[in-house]
């Protein structure tokens, strides 16, 4: 289902960490974590079984899990971090953007872009 791609350090065609927003930049204008948990729960409970969800749902869910994982990571990355990576990989699988070295950085970039697009 998922493909993990290893980046070649000599590959100059790929984005560098400087090209990606930091978590603080990506999530600066986002709703609170509790609001996003509520949105996710309300969205899921309002749907019938086997309803196909759109990309926005998976992006917001991946961003939510990334934000929760960031709270956990200063101590010891664990299950929350793994779950955030899996959600990010799912979004990558939906989008098929090419080689991305850090799936969670991709989520941050896409989330920041979605907030910018929503503001217009």
Short mmCIF file of C-alpha atoms in Angstrom, two decimals:
data_model
loop_
_atom_site.label_atom_id
_atom_site.label_comp_id
_atom_site.label_asym_id
_atom_site.label_seq_id
_atom_site.Cartn_x
_atom_site.Cartn_y
_atom_site.Cartn_z
CA UNK A 1 0.00 0.00 0.00
CA UNK A 2 2.75 2.46 0.93
CA UNK A 3 6.09 2.96 -0.70
CA UNK A 4 8.95 4.37 1.31
CA UNK A 5 11.57 6.10 -0.77
CA UNK A 6 15.09 6.67 0.42
CA UNK A 7 16.65 9.89 -0.79
CA UNK A 8 20.10 9.96 -2.25
CA UNK A 9 22.14 12.66 -0.44
CA UNK A 10 23.72 13.62 -3.78
CA UNK A 11 20.34 14.23 -5.39
CA UNK A 12 20.15 17.99 -5.81
CA UNK A 13 16.69 17.93 -7.42
CA UNK A 14 14.83 17.28 -4.19
CA UNK A 15 13.62 19.85 -1.67
CA UNK A 16 15.95 20.70 1.18
CA UNK A 17 14.82 21.24 4.79
CA UNK A 18 15.05 25.00 4.16
CA UNK A 19 12.29 24.62 1.53
CA UNK A 20 9.78 23.27 4.05
CA UNK A 21 7.90 25.30 6.66
CA UNK A 22 8.76 24.64 10.27
CA UNK A 23 5.97 23.23 12.41
CA UNK A 24 5.56 26.66 14.00
CA UNK A 25 5.14 28.28 10.58
CA UNK A 26 2.81 25.60 9.22
CA UNK A 27 0.50 25.54 12.22
CA UNK A 28 0.65 29.23 13.24
CA UNK A 29 -2.91 30.00 12.11
CA UNK A 30 -4.45 26.59 12.63
CA UNK A 31 -7.35 25.80 14.94
CA UNK A 32 -6.47 24.34 18.33
CA UNK A 33 -5.71 20.64 18.60
CA UNK A 34 -8.95 20.12 20.51
CA UNK A 35 -10.94 21.90 17.79
CA UNK A 36 -9.34 19.69 15.14
CA UNK A 37 -10.08 16.53 17.15
CA UNK A 38 -13.69 17.70 17.37
CA UNK A 39 -13.83 18.45 13.63
CA UNK A 40 -12.43 14.99 12.83
CA UNK A 41 -14.91 13.26 15.13
CA UNK A 42 -17.89 15.27 13.82
CA UNK A 43 -16.88 14.63 10.22
CA UNK A 44 -16.64 10.88 10.76
CA UNK A 45 -19.87 10.57 12.75
CA UNK A 46 -21.84 12.54 10.15
CA UNK A 47 -20.96 10.10 7.37
CA UNK A 48 -22.48 6.79 6.41
CA UNK A 49 -20.26 3.71 6.48
CA UNK A 50 -17.91 3.34 3.52
CA UNK A 51 -18.26 6.98 2.49
CA UNK A 52 -15.21 8.09 0.56
CA UNK A 53 -13.45 10.94 2.32
CA UNK A 54 -11.79 13.78 0.44
CA UNK A 55 -8.17 14.89 0.51
CA UNK A 56 -8.95 17.76 2.89
CA UNK A 57 -9.99 15.28 5.56
CA UNK A 58 -6.78 13.28 5.24
CA UNK A 59 -4.64 16.43 5.19
CA UNK A 60 -6.26 17.82 8.33
CA UNK A 61 -6.05 14.44 10.06
CA UNK A 62 -2.35 14.07 9.16
CA UNK A 63 -1.66 17.63 10.36
CA UNK A 64 -3.52 16.94 13.61
CA UNK A 65 -1.52 13.77 14.25
CA UNK A 66 1.71 15.60 13.37
CA UNK A 67 0.90 18.32 15.91
CA UNK A 68 0.15 15.73 18.60
CA UNK A 69 3.37 13.89 17.78
CA UNK A 70 5.34 17.13 18.09
CA UNK A 71 4.12 17.43 21.69
CA UNK A 72 5.35 13.90 22.40
CA UNK A 73 8.71 14.09 20.62
CA UNK A 74 10.82 16.25 22.92
CA UNK A 75 10.88 13.31 25.34
CA UNK A 76 10.78 10.11 23.32
CA UNK A 77 9.18 9.54 19.93
CA UNK A 78 6.79 6.64 20.18
CA UNK A 79 3.48 5.37 18.88
CA UNK A 80 2.15 8.87 18.29
CA UNK A 81 5.09 9.67 16.02
CA UNK A 82 4.63 6.41 14.15
CA UNK A 83 0.93 7.15 13.66
CA UNK A 84 1.75 10.65 12.35
CA UNK A 85 4.17 9.16 9.83
CA UNK A 86 1.59 6.61 8.65
CA UNK A 87 -1.01 9.37 8.17
CA UNK A 88 1.55 11.44 6.25
CA UNK A 89 2.42 8.46 4.06
CA UNK A 90 -1.27 7.97 3.31
CA UNK A 91 -1.52 11.58 2.14
CA UNK A 92 1.59 11.11 0.02
CA UNK A 93 0.00 8.02 -1.49
CA UNK A 94 -3.10 10.07 -2.38
CA UNK A 95 -1.14 12.98 -3.86
CA UNK A 96 1.72 11.10 -5.57
CA UNK A 97 4.04 14.16 -5.48
CA UNK A 98 7.24 12.25 -6.34
CA UNK A 99 10.17 11.68 -4.04
CA UNK A 100 9.71 13.34 -0.66
CA UNK A 101 12.25 12.66 2.06
CA UNK A 102 10.16 13.63 5.07
CA UNK A 103 6.47 12.75 4.85
CA UNK A 104 5.59 14.91 7.84
CA UNK A 105 7.32 17.92 6.29
CA UNK A 106 5.13 17.39 3.24
CA UNK A 107 2.04 17.46 5.45
CA UNK A 108 3.20 20.73 7.00
CA UNK A 109 3.82 22.26 3.59
CA UNK A 110 0.45 21.19 2.23
CA UNK A 111 -1.37 22.28 5.40
CA UNK A 112 0.26 25.72 5.31
CA UNK A 113 -0.65 26.02 1.62
CA UNK A 114 -4.24 25.01 2.32
CA UNK A 115 -4.57 27.69 5.00
CA UNK A 116 -3.18 30.26 2.56
CA UNK A 117 -5.58 29.12 -0.16
CA UNK A 118 -8.54 29.17 2.23
CA UNK A 119 -7.75 32.77 3.18
CA UNK A 120 -8.05 33.97 -0.42
#
